[in-house]
Coordinates of C-alpha atoms in Angstrom, one line a residue:
M64 CA 145.8 78.8 -46.9
A65 CA 149.0 77.9 -45.1
E66 CA 152.3 76.2 -46.0
V67 CA 154.6 74.9 -43.3
T68 CA 157.9 73.2 -44.1
S69 CA 158.9 72.5 -40.5
G70 CA 162.6 73.0 -41.1
Q71 CA 164.2 69.8 -42.5
L72 CA 161.3 67.6 -41.7
S73 CA 159.8 65.3 -44.3
G74 CA 157.5 62.3 -44.7
H75 CA 155.7 61.1 -41.6
A76 CA 157.5 63.5 -39.3
L77 CA 156.4 66.5 -41.4
I78 CA 152.8 65.4 -41.5
Q79 CA 152.8 64.8 -37.8
S80 CA 154.0 68.3 -37.2
H81 CA 150.9 69.7 -38.9
L82 CA 148.3 67.9 -36.8
K83 CA 148.4 70.4 -33.9
S84 CA 147.4 73.3 -36.0
L85 CA 144.8 71.6 -38.2
T86 CA 141.1 72.0 -37.6
A87 CA 138.2 69.6 -38.0
Q88 CA 136.7 71.6 -40.8
P89 CA 136.3 70.3 -44.4
G90 CA 139.0 71.4 -46.9
V91 CA 141.7 70.5 -49.3
Y92 CA 145.3 69.6 -48.7
R93 CA 148.3 69.5 -51.0
M94 CA 151.5 67.5 -50.7
L95 CA 154.6 69.0 -52.2
D96 CA 158.1 67.5 -52.9
A97 CA 161.5 69.0 -52.1
E98 CA 161.3 71.3 -55.2
G99 CA 157.8 72.6 -54.5
R100 CA 156.0 70.5 -57.1
V101 CA 152.6 69.2 -56.1
L102 CA 152.6 65.5 -55.6
Y103 CA 148.9 65.0 -54.5
V104 CA 145.7 67.0 -54.0
G105 CA 143.1 65.5 -51.7
K106 CA 139.8 66.6 -50.1
A107 CA 138.7 66.0 -46.5
R108 CA 135.4 66.1 -44.6
N109 CA 137.7 66.6 -41.5
L110 CA 141.1 67.9 -42.4
K111 CA 142.7 66.9 -39.1
A112 CA 141.3 63.3 -39.2
R113 CA 142.2 62.8 -42.8
V114 CA 145.8 64.1 -42.6
S115 CA 146.4 62.1 -39.4
N116 CA 145.9 58.9 -41.4
Y117 CA 149.1 59.8 -43.3
A118 CA 151.0 60.4 -40.1
R119 CA 150.8 56.6 -39.2
P120 CA 154.2 55.0 -39.9
S121 CA 152.7 51.8 -41.3
G122 CA 149.6 50.3 -42.8
H123 CA 149.8 52.2 -46.1
S124 CA 149.9 50.8 -49.7
A125 CA 153.1 51.0 -51.6
R126 CA 151.8 54.0 -53.6
I127 CA 150.8 56.0 -50.4
Q128 CA 154.1 55.1 -48.8
R129 CA 156.1 56.5 -51.7
M130 CA 154.0 59.7 -51.7
I131 CA 154.5 60.2 -48.0
H132 CA 158.2 59.6 -48.3
A133 CA 158.5 62.3 -51.1
T134 CA 156.5 64.9 -49.1
H135 CA 158.6 67.9 -47.9
A136 CA 155.8 70.5 -47.5
M137 CA 152.0 70.7 -47.2
M138 CA 149.4 73.3 -48.0
F139 CA 145.9 73.5 -46.6
L140 CA 142.7 75.4 -47.5
T141 CA 139.5 75.1 -45.5
T142 CA 136.0 75.4 -47.1
R143 CA 132.6 76.0 -45.9
T144 CA 131.1 72.7 -47.0
E145 CA 132.3 69.2 -47.9
T146 CA 130.9 69.7 -51.4
E147 CA 133.0 72.8 -51.9
A148 CA 136.0 70.8 -50.9
L149 CA 135.2 68.2 -53.5
L150 CA 134.8 70.9 -56.2
L151 CA 138.0 72.6 -55.2
E152 CA 139.9 69.3 -55.3
Q153 CA 138.7 68.6 -58.8
N154 CA 139.6 72.1 -60.0
L155 CA 143.1 71.9 -58.5
I156 CA 143.7 68.4 -60.0
K157 CA 142.8 69.6 -63.4
Q158 CA 145.0 72.7 -63.1
L159 CA 148.1 71.1 -61.4
K160 CA 148.0 67.5 -62.7
P161 CA 149.7 66.0 -59.6
Y162 CA 151.8 62.8 -60.1
F163 CA 149.9 60.7 -57.5
N164 CA 146.4 61.8 -58.5
V165 CA 144.2 59.9 -60.9
L166 CA 144.0 62.0 -64.1
L167 CA 141.5 61.8 -67.0
R168 CA 143.7 62.6 -70.0
D169 CA 140.9 62.6 -72.7
D170 CA 138.6 65.7 -72.2
K171 CA 137.2 65.8 -75.7
S172 CA 133.7 67.1 -76.1
F173 CA 130.9 64.8 -77.3
P174 CA 128.8 65.5 -80.4
N175 CA 125.0 66.0 -80.4
I176 CA 122.3 66.0 -83.1
L177 CA 120.8 69.5 -83.6
V178 CA 117.4 70.1 -85.1
S179 CA 118.1 73.8 -86.0
K180 CA 115.1 76.1 -85.6
E181 CA 116.5 79.2 -87.2
H182 CA 114.8 78.6 -90.5
P183 CA 111.2 77.8 -91.5
F184 CA 112.4 74.4 -92.8
P185 CA 114.6 73.1 -90.0
Q186 CA 117.9 71.5 -90.7
I187 CA 119.2 68.3 -89.0
K188 CA 122.9 68.1 -88.4
K189 CA 125.8 67.1 -86.2
H190 CA 126.8 69.7 -83.5
R191 CA 129.8 69.9 -81.2
G192 CA 130.7 72.6 -78.8
A193 CA 128.7 75.4 -77.1
K194 CA 124.9 75.2 -77.7
K195 CA 124.4 78.7 -79.0
E196 CA 122.3 78.0 -82.1
K197 CA 118.5 78.1 -81.7
G198 CA 117.1 74.6 -81.9
D199 CA 116.7 71.3 -80.1
Y200 CA 119.8 69.3 -79.1
Y201 CA 119.8 65.5 -78.7
G202 CA 122.8 63.7 -77.1
P203 CA 125.4 63.2 -76.2
F204 CA 126.5 60.6 -78.7
A205 CA 129.7 58.6 -78.0
S206 CA 131.4 59.6 -81.2
A207 CA 131.1 61.4 -84.5
G208 CA 130.6 58.0 -86.2
A209 CA 127.6 57.3 -83.9
V210 CA 126.0 60.6 -84.9
N211 CA 126.7 60.1 -88.6
R212 CA 125.1 56.7 -88.6
T213 CA 122.1 57.9 -86.8
L214 CA 121.7 60.9 -89.1
N215 CA 122.1 58.7 -92.1
Q216 CA 119.2 56.5 -90.9
L217 CA 117.1 59.4 -89.8
Q218 CA 117.3 60.9 -93.3
K219 CA 116.0 57.6 -94.8
V220 CA 113.0 57.7 -92.4
F221 CA 112.1 61.3 -92.1
L222 CA 113.6 62.9 -95.2
L223 CA 115.0 66.0 -93.4
R224 CA 117.4 68.3 -95.1
N225 CA 121.0 68.6 -94.0
C226 CA 122.2 71.3 -96.4
S227 CA 123.2 74.7 -95.2
D228 CA 120.7 77.6 -95.4
A229 CA 122.8 79.2 -98.2
M230 CA 122.6 76.1 -100.3
F231 CA 118.9 75.7 -99.5
S232 CA 118.1 79.2 -100.8
S233 CA 120.1 78.8 -104.0
R234 CA 118.6 75.6 -105.2
T235 CA 116.4 75.6 -108.4
R236 CA 116.0 71.9 -108.7
P237 CA 116.3 69.0 -106.2
C238 CA 119.7 67.7 -105.3
L239 CA 120.9 64.1 -105.3
L240 CA 119.6 63.4 -101.8
Y241 CA 116.1 63.8 -103.1
Q242 CA 116.8 61.4 -105.9
I243 CA 118.0 58.7 -103.5
K244 CA 115.1 59.3 -101.2
R245 CA 117.0 60.9 -98.4
C246 CA 115.3 64.4 -98.5
A247 CA 111.8 65.7 -99.2
A248 CA 113.2 68.6 -101.3
P249 CA 111.6 71.5 -99.4
C250 CA 114.1 73.8 -101.2
V251 CA 112.0 73.6 -104.4
G252 CA 108.6 73.4 -102.8
Y253 CA 108.0 69.6 -103.1
V254 CA 106.6 69.8 -99.6
D255 CA 105.1 72.8 -97.9
E256 CA 106.1 74.2 -94.5
A257 CA 103.3 72.3 -92.7
E258 CA 104.2 68.9 -94.3
Y259 CA 107.8 69.4 -93.6
G260 CA 107.0 70.4 -90.0
A261 CA 105.2 67.1 -89.5
L262 CA 108.3 65.3 -90.6
V263 CA 110.4 67.2 -88.2
A264 CA 108.0 66.5 -85.4
D265 CA 108.2 62.7 -86.1
A266 CA 112.0 62.8 -86.1
E267 CA 112.0 64.6 -82.7
R268 CA 109.5 62.0 -81.3
F269 CA 111.9 59.3 -82.4
L270 CA 114.9 61.1 -80.8
Q271 CA 112.8 61.4 -77.6
G272 CA 112.3 57.7 -77.5
R273 CA 108.8 57.5 -78.9
S274 CA 109.6 55.4 -81.9
T275 CA 106.6 53.1 -81.5
Q276 CA 104.3 56.1 -81.8
V277 CA 106.0 57.2 -85.0
Q278 CA 105.9 53.7 -86.4
A279 CA 102.1 53.4 -85.6
K280 CA 101.5 56.8 -87.2
L281 CA 103.3 55.8 -90.4
A282 CA 101.4 52.5 -90.6
E283 CA 98.1 54.3 -90.3
E284 CA 99.1 56.7 -93.1
M285 CA 100.3 53.8 -95.3
A286 CA 96.9 52.0 -94.8
A287 CA 95.0 55.2 -95.6
A288 CA 97.1 55.8 -98.7
S289 CA 96.4 52.3 -99.9
E290 CA 92.6 52.6 -99.4
A291 CA 92.7 55.9 -101.4
L292 CA 94.6 54.0 -104.2
E293 CA 97.6 56.3 -103.7
F294 CA 100.0 53.4 -104.2
E295 CA 103.1 55.5 -104.8
R296 CA 102.7 57.3 -101.5
A297 CA 101.9 54.0 -99.8
A298 CA 105.1 52.5 -101.2
A299 CA 107.1 55.5 -99.9
L300 CA 105.6 55.1 -96.5
R301 CA 106.4 51.4 -96.5
D302 CA 110.0 52.2 -97.3
R303 CA 110.2 54.6 -94.4
I304 CA 108.7 52.1 -92.0
K305 CA 111.3 49.5 -93.2
A306 CA 114.1 52.1 -92.6
L307 CA 112.8 52.9 -89.1
T308 CA 112.8 49.2 -88.3
Q309 CA 116.4 49.0 -89.4
V310 CA 117.3 51.9 -87.2
Q311 CA 115.9 50.2 -84.2
Q312 CA 117.8 47.0 -85.0
V313 CA 121.2 48.6 -85.4
Q314 CA 121.0 50.5 -82.2
G315 CA 121.8 47.4 -80.2
I316 CA 120.8 47.4 -76.6
N317 CA 117.7 49.5 -76.0
P318 CA 116.8 49.2 -72.3
R319 CA 113.1 49.4 -71.6
G320 CA 113.4 50.3 -68.0
V321 CA 116.2 52.9 -68.3
A322 CA 115.2 56.1 -70.1
E323 CA 118.2 58.3 -69.4
A324 CA 121.6 57.2 -67.9
D325 CA 125.3 56.9 -68.3
V326 CA 126.7 53.5 -67.6
V327 CA 130.2 53.8 -66.2
A328 CA 132.2 50.7 -65.7
L329 CA 135.9 50.3 -64.6
H330 CA 138.4 47.5 -65.1
M331 CA 141.9 47.6 -63.7
E332 CA 144.8 45.3 -64.5
G333 CA 148.6 45.6 -64.3
G334 CA 148.5 49.1 -62.9
Q335 CA 146.4 50.3 -65.8
A336 CA 142.7 51.2 -66.0
C337 CA 139.9 51.4 -68.6
V338 CA 136.6 53.1 -68.0
Q339 CA 133.8 52.4 -70.4
V340 CA 130.9 54.9 -70.6
F341 CA 127.7 53.9 -72.4
F342 CA 125.2 56.7 -73.2
I343 CA 121.5 55.9 -72.9
R344 CA 119.0 58.5 -73.8
A345 CA 115.3 58.2 -74.6
N346 CA 115.5 54.4 -73.9
Q347 CA 118.1 54.1 -76.7
S348 CA 121.8 53.3 -76.7
W349 CA 123.7 56.2 -78.3
G350 CA 127.1 54.6 -78.3
N351 CA 130.0 54.1 -75.9
R352 CA 133.5 55.5 -75.4
D353 CA 136.5 54.0 -73.6
F354 CA 138.9 56.1 -71.4
Y355 CA 142.3 55.3 -70.0
P356 CA 142.9 57.5 -67.0
K357 CA 146.3 57.8 -65.4
T358 CA 146.0 55.8 -62.2
G359 CA 148.1 57.9 -59.9
S360 CA 150.8 55.2 -59.7
G361 CA 148.5 52.6 -58.3
A362 CA 145.2 54.0 -56.9
E363 CA 142.4 51.7 -55.8
E364 CA 139.2 51.2 -57.8
A365 CA 137.0 53.5 -55.7
E366 CA 139.5 56.4 -56.0
V367 CA 139.9 55.9 -59.7
L368 CA 136.2 55.9 -60.3
E369 CA 135.5 58.8 -58.1
A370 CA 138.2 60.9 -59.7
F371 CA 136.9 59.9 -63.2
L372 CA 133.4 61.1 -62.4
G373 CA 134.5 64.4 -61.0
Q374 CA 136.7 65.2 -64.0
F375 CA 134.5 63.7 -66.7
Y376 CA 131.5 65.8 -65.7
A377 CA 133.5 68.9 -65.1
D378 CA 132.3 70.4 -68.4
K379 CA 129.5 68.0 -69.3
A380 CA 125.9 67.9 -68.1
P381 CA 125.4 64.6 -66.2
P382 CA 122.2 62.6 -66.8
R383 CA 119.6 61.9 -64.2
L384 CA 121.0 58.5 -63.4
I385 CA 124.6 57.2 -63.4
L386 CA 125.1 53.5 -63.1
L387 CA 128.5 52.5 -61.6
S388 CA 130.4 49.2 -61.6
H389 CA 132.0 49.9 -58.2
P390 CA 131.0 52.0 -55.2
I391 CA 132.9 55.2 -54.5
E392 CA 133.9 56.5 -51.1
D393 CA 132.1 59.8 -51.0
A394 CA 129.0 59.0 -53.1
D395 CA 126.9 61.5 -51.2
L396 CA 129.2 64.4 -51.9
M397 CA 129.6 63.4 -55.6
T398 CA 125.8 63.2 -55.9
E399 CA 125.4 66.7 -54.4
L400 CA 128.1 68.1 -56.7
L401 CA 126.7 66.6 -59.9
S402 CA 123.2 67.7 -58.9
D403 CA 124.4 71.3 -58.5
R404 CA 126.1 71.2 -61.9
A405 CA 123.1 69.8 -63.6
G406 CA 120.6 72.0 -61.8
R407 CA 118.4 69.0 -61.0
K408 CA 118.7 65.7 -59.0
V409 CA 121.3 63.3 -60.2
E410 CA 121.4 59.7 -58.8
L411 CA 124.4 57.4 -58.5
A412 CA 123.7 53.7 -58.2
V413 CA 125.6 50.4 -58.2
P414 CA 122.9 47.9 -59.3
Q415 CA 123.1 44.3 -58.2
R416 CA 120.3 42.7 -60.2
G417 CA 117.9 43.2 -63.1
E418 CA 118.3 45.1 -66.3
K419 CA 120.5 47.9 -64.8
A420 CA 123.0 45.3 -63.5
E421 CA 123.1 43.7 -67.0
L422 CA 123.9 47.1 -68.5
V423 CA 126.8 47.5 -66.1
E424 CA 128.0 44.0 -66.7
N425 CA 128.0 44.6 -70.4
A426 CA 130.0 47.8 -70.0
A427 CA 132.5 46.1 -67.6
R428 CA 133.1 43.4 -70.1
N429 CA 133.8 46.0 -72.8
A430 CA 136.2 47.7 -70.4
R431 CA 138.0 44.4 -69.7
E432 CA 138.3 43.6 -73.4
S433 CA 139.4 47.1 -74.4
L434 CA 142.1 47.2 -71.7
G435 CA 143.4 43.8 -72.8
R436 CA 143.7 45.0 -76.4
R437 CA 145.4 48.2 -75.3
M438 CA 147.9 46.3 -73.2
S439 CA 148.7 44.0 -76.0
E440 CA 149.2 46.9 -78.4
S441 CA 151.3 48.7 -75.9
A442 CA 153.6 45.8 -75.5
A443 CA 154.1 45.6 -79.3
Q444 CA 154.6 49.4 -79.4
S445 CA 157.2 49.3 -76.6
K446 CA 159.2 46.8 -78.7
L447 CA 159.1 49.2 -81.7
L448 CA 160.2 52.1 -79.6
E449 CA 163.1 50.1 -78.2
G450 CA 164.0 49.1 -81.7
L451 CA 163.8 52.7 -82.8
A452 CA 166.1 53.8 -80.0
E453 CA 168.6 51.1 -80.9
A454 CA 168.5 51.8 -84.7
F455 CA 169.0 55.5 -84.3
D456 CA 171.4 55.4 -81.3
L457 CA 169.0 57.3 -79.0
D458 CA 169.7 57.4 -75.2
A459 CA 166.3 55.7 -74.4
P460 CA 163.1 54.7 -76.1
P461 CA 161.2 58.0 -76.9
R462 CA 158.1 58.8 -74.9
R463 CA 156.8 61.4 -77.4
I464 CA 157.7 61.6 -81.1
E465 CA 156.6 64.6 -83.1
I466 CA 156.4 64.1 -86.9
Y467 CA 156.2 67.2 -89.2
D468 CA 155.2 67.7 -92.8
N469 CA 154.0 70.5 -95.0
S470 CA 151.3 70.6 -97.7
H471 CA 150.6 73.2 -100.4
I472 CA 150.0 73.6 -104.2
Q473 CA 152.7 75.9 -105.6
G474 CA 152.8 77.7 -102.3
T475 CA 149.0 78.3 -102.0
N476 CA 146.9 77.4 -99.0
A477 CA 150.1 76.2 -97.3
V478 CA 149.6 74.2 -94.1
G479 CA 152.1 72.6 -91.7
G480 CA 151.1 69.4 -89.9
M481 CA 152.3 67.8 -86.7
V482 CA 151.3 64.3 -85.5
V483 CA 152.3 62.6 -82.3
A484 CA 153.2 59.0 -81.5
G485 CA 154.3 57.4 -78.2
P486 CA 154.0 54.2 -76.1
E487 CA 150.3 54.0 -76.9
G488 CA 150.6 54.5 -80.6
F489 CA 149.3 57.7 -82.4
V490 CA 148.0 60.3 -80.0
K491 CA 145.4 61.9 -82.2
G492 CA 144.2 64.3 -79.6
Q493 CA 147.7 66.0 -79.8
Y494 CA 147.7 66.4 -83.5
R495 CA 148.2 70.1 -84.6
K496 CA 147.9 72.0 -87.9
F497 CA 149.6 75.3 -88.6
N498 CA 148.2 77.7 -91.2
I499 CA 151.3 79.2 -92.7
K500 CA 151.1 83.0 -92.1
G501 CA 154.5 84.3 -93.3
T502 CA 154.0 86.9 -96.0
D503 CA 157.6 87.1 -97.0
L504 CA 157.9 83.4 -97.9
T505 CA 158.6 82.4 -101.5
P506 CA 155.8 80.2 -102.8
G507 CA 156.8 76.6 -102.2
D508 CA 159.6 77.5 -99.8
D509 CA 159.5 74.3 -97.6
F510 CA 162.4 75.4 -95.5
G511 CA 160.7 78.7 -94.7
M512 CA 157.4 76.9 -93.9
M513 CA 159.2 74.4 -91.6
K514 CA 160.9 77.2 -89.8
E515 CA 157.6 79.0 -89.1
V516 CA 156.0 75.8 -87.9
L517 CA 158.8 74.8 -85.5
T518 CA 159.3 78.4 -84.3
R519 CA 155.6 78.7 -83.4
R520 CA 155.6 75.2 -81.8
F521 CA 158.6 75.6 -79.6
A522 CA 158.2 79.2 -78.7
R523 CA 154.9 78.2 -77.2
L524 CA 156.5 75.3 -75.3
L525 CA 159.3 77.5 -74.0
K526 CA 156.6 80.0 -72.8
E527 CA 154.2 77.5 -71.2
D528 CA 156.6 74.9 -69.8
P529 CA 160.2 76.2 -69.8
D530 CA 161.3 73.7 -67.2
R531 CA 159.9 70.8 -69.2
E532 CA 157.9 69.4 -66.3
G533 CA 154.9 68.4 -68.5
E534 CA 154.4 65.8 -71.1
A535 CA 154.3 68.1 -74.1
W536 CA 158.0 68.2 -74.8
P537 CA 159.1 65.7 -77.5
D538 CA 162.1 63.3 -77.2
L539 CA 162.4 62.9 -81.0
L540 CA 161.6 64.9 -84.1
L541 CA 160.9 63.1 -87.3
I542 CA 161.2 65.3 -90.4
D543 CA 160.1 64.5 -93.9
G544 CA 163.3 65.4 -95.8
G545 CA 167.0 64.7 -96.3
A546 CA 170.3 66.2 -95.1
G547 CA 169.4 69.8 -96.1
Q548 CA 166.1 69.7 -94.3
V549 CA 167.6 68.2 -91.1
S550 CA 170.4 70.8 -91.2
A551 CA 167.9 73.6 -91.5
V552 CA 165.8 72.2 -88.6
A553 CA 168.9 71.9 -86.4
G554 CA 169.7 75.5 -87.1
I555 CA 166.1 76.6 -86.2
M556 CA 166.2 74.7 -83.0
A557 CA 169.7 76.1 -82.1
E558 CA 168.4 79.7 -82.6
M559 CA 165.7 79.0 -80.0
G560 CA 168.2 77.4 -77.6
V561 CA 166.7 73.9 -77.9
E562 CA 169.6 71.6 -79.0
D563 CA 169.1 68.5 -76.9
I564 CA 166.1 66.9 -78.8
A565 CA 167.1 64.2 -81.2
M566 CA 166.0 64.6 -84.8
I567 CA 165.9 62.3 -87.8
G568 CA 165.2 63.1 -91.5
V569 CA 163.4 60.6 -93.7
A570 CA 164.3 60.8 -97.4
K571 CA 162.9 58.7 -100.1
G572 CA 166.2 57.4 -101.3
I573 CA 166.8 55.5 -104.6
D574 CA 164.0 55.8 -107.1
R575 CA 161.8 57.4 -104.3
D576 CA 160.5 53.9 -103.5
A577 CA 159.1 53.0 -100.1
G578 CA 161.5 50.6 -98.5
K579 CA 164.6 52.4 -99.8
E580 CA 164.4 55.3 -97.4
E581 CA 167.6 57.0 -96.2
F582 CA 167.8 58.4 -92.7
H583 CA 169.7 61.6 -91.8
R584 CA 170.9 62.8 -88.5
P585 CA 172.8 66.1 -87.8
G586 CA 176.5 65.7 -88.3
K587 CA 176.3 62.0 -89.2
P588 CA 176.4 60.1 -92.5
P589 CA 173.1 58.8 -93.9
F590 CA 172.1 55.2 -93.5
A591 CA 169.3 52.8 -94.3
L592 CA 167.5 50.0 -92.5
P593 CA 166.9 46.5 -93.8
H594 CA 163.9 46.4 -96.1
N595 CA 162.1 43.9 -93.8
S596 CA 162.9 45.8 -90.6
P597 CA 159.8 46.4 -88.3
V598 CA 161.4 49.7 -87.3
L599 CA 161.4 50.8 -90.9
Y600 CA 157.7 50.0 -91.3
F601 CA 157.1 51.9 -88.1
V602 CA 158.9 55.0 -89.4
Q603 CA 157.0 54.7 -92.7
R604 CA 153.7 54.6 -90.9
M605 CA 154.5 57.7 -88.8
R606 CA 155.7 59.6 -91.9
D607 CA 152.6 58.6 -93.9
E608 CA 150.3 59.6 -91.0
A609 CA 151.9 63.1 -91.0
H610 CA 151.6 63.3 -94.7
R611 CA 147.9 62.3 -94.5
W612 CA 147.2 64.8 -91.8
A613 CA 148.9 67.7 -93.6
I614 CA 147.2 66.9 -96.9
G615 CA 143.8 66.7 -95.1
A616 CA 144.4 70.1 -93.5
H617 CA 145.5 71.6 -96.8
R618 CA 142.4 70.2 -98.7
A619 CA 140.1 71.6 -96.0
K620 CA 141.7 75.0 -96.2
R621 CA 141.6 74.9 -100.0
A622 CA 137.9 73.9 -100.0
K623 CA 137.1 76.8 -97.7
S624 CA 139.0 79.3 -99.8
V625 CA 137.1 78.2 -102.9
G626 CA 133.8 79.4 -101.3
A627 CA 135.4 82.6 -99.9
T628 CA 134.4 86.0 -101.3
P629 CA 135.6 89.5 -100.6
L630 CA 132.5 90.0 -98.5
D631 CA 134.1 87.7 -95.8
E632 CA 136.5 90.5 -95.0
V633 CA 133.9 93.2 -94.6
P634 CA 133.4 94.1 -90.9
G635 CA 129.9 93.3 -89.6
I636 CA 129.0 91.0 -92.5
G637 CA 128.1 87.6 -91.2
A638 CA 126.5 84.7 -93.0
A639 CA 123.0 86.1 -93.1
R640 CA 124.0 89.5 -94.5
K641 CA 126.4 87.9 -96.9
R642 CA 123.6 85.7 -98.2
A643 CA 121.2 88.6 -98.5
L644 CA 123.7 90.7 -100.5
L645 CA 124.6 87.8 -102.8
Q646 CA 120.9 86.9 -103.5
H647 CA 120.1 90.6 -104.2
F648 CA 123.1 91.4 -106.5
G649 CA 124.1 87.9 -107.7
S650 CA 127.8 88.1 -107.0
A651 CA 130.4 89.7 -104.8
K652 CA 131.7 91.6 -107.8
A653 CA 128.3 93.2 -108.3
V654 CA 128.1 94.1 -104.6
S655 CA 131.5 95.8 -104.9
R656 CA 130.2 98.0 -107.8
A657 CA 126.8 98.8 -106.2
G658 CA 126.0 102.3 -105.2
L659 CA 125.2 103.3 -101.6
E660 CA 121.4 103.6 -102.3
D661 CA 121.3 100.2 -103.9
L662 CA 123.0 98.7 -100.9
K663 CA 120.5 100.3 -98.5
A664 CA 117.6 98.7 -100.5
V665 CA 118.7 95.2 -99.6
D666 CA 116.5 93.5 -97.0
G667 CA 118.4 93.1 -93.7
I668 CA 121.0 95.7 -94.6
S669 CA 120.8 98.9 -92.4
E670 CA 122.1 102.3 -93.5
T671 CA 125.2 101.8 -91.3
I672 CA 126.0 98.4 -92.7
A673 CA 125.4 99.7 -96.3
Q674 CA 127.9 102.6 -95.6
T675 CA 130.4 100.1 -94.2
V676 CA 130.2 97.8 -97.3
Y677 CA 130.4 100.8 -99.7
D678 CA 133.4 102.3 -97.9
F679 CA 135.2 98.9 -97.8
F680 CA 135.1 98.4 -101.6
H681 CA 135.7 102.0 -102.5
A682 CA 138.6 102.3 -100.1
Q683 CA 140.0 99.3 -101.9
G684 CA 139.9 101.2 -105.1

């Protein structure tokens, strides 16, 4: 790697000065501004040829011309192969987030359906994250909603359980799902292991795209039941066939000639971009998701789409076929890179006719419509932010607003919540919840809770981005509370040396009625907005969203604590051993009173673990 500043040279002259020392090898180059910040990361099959394009004084787009003019230094790294250069480029873009590069800002993982195989009666459930649990995974699905809809329909057809193993083992009679014909009740022996296994096999055939085989099999069973005068069973099979037909209808587009593919379509307008991805697996549409990558201040379609593919599949397994709306510049390199990541051949195609072209056209239409809606909403949001800046005497419309709230019941299960809003509305991927950890807080001490939340939030910002170069620093803090709360928050921020972020407290006002809110700012008298002000409605929405988020986090924590037992704190006791102990002794209290020999007698509990459990409870007194 080399960096050459060439004295006071910049722009075209600086780039020209590098050409003599560059080789024709593949590699990656970086352009830096006068302060050393990375402006752009690019790859090259031939470094000298690629960089020489920037040395030309004319013939560049406005975006490239601005980038060249801002360049005061360059860095280079050669690689053995062109594919290595592409991989290194993608890694550096993800790490450095250069201003002129295309950036995919949404890197959320996608959910799958898991047919768990860790139990004689497999469970069907939604799964997100690393695939560590034993079983068969089907996906990805575009969203949790798409998974939930599919699971709901699959339960109607195949009657598979979705309860946890602990709940399964504790049942003495069927649950409500059996009553509404969503489960075969294997927990109480209404079906044996072989019968339930057949249901699981049918469900997996369906998820593999062999729904016609499943339907034919059910029809044969229904006919046989009718001939045997088993009319109740025949009626149940008829209902399952009907439910299966409904599943096939609600799935929408089910391409016959495309078994497995991602359909990736791009639409650009007004300097903004939308990429629609449709997931097709087992000849079935498993939903779609839209993405809005940052366009690098005006990149062309081919560059946007290529950057999207590299970043989107950085942590996701690509399918065997990816259908694109536009050709990309280095399709051969991208194909090789994705094939290496998948461990099998991956094909990129830009179809021109037939069913595949129709799939791409449908995705492109969705991208166009989604971007149109977003641009319309952004225009309205921009007016609200301008109005907010005017109403609260801010220097400029805020780009990032953080809204804070706490939730607890008499101090128990206390949680702090932070939601984020900006030019694109609520940014749900940036929401955060803080489990209140302070042991010296008085129950219900809202000031103490807020201090802990803000201290943790801004201590992290100061550590990770002290120069405020990223987008994580807020322009405005919105606090649920009056003058006292705002004064306390101002004091907390001053202690951390962060005194230049505007803050506003929202108090309920007269009779605590919505519409009569009072607003508080440090060192200024409170004021109110007209009851029909759009800015007032906007602030109410933000406050209510923070309240909803904090309450949801609190309820989840409270629900988890209800099912907690002292066994959760014993080292080496996981779910399986906890279940074995509770089934053997009946309660955590009985476990705590058990003798060492009694603990050793429990299936799955070794002598070492038994000693650990015994010592834990007896050390507690």
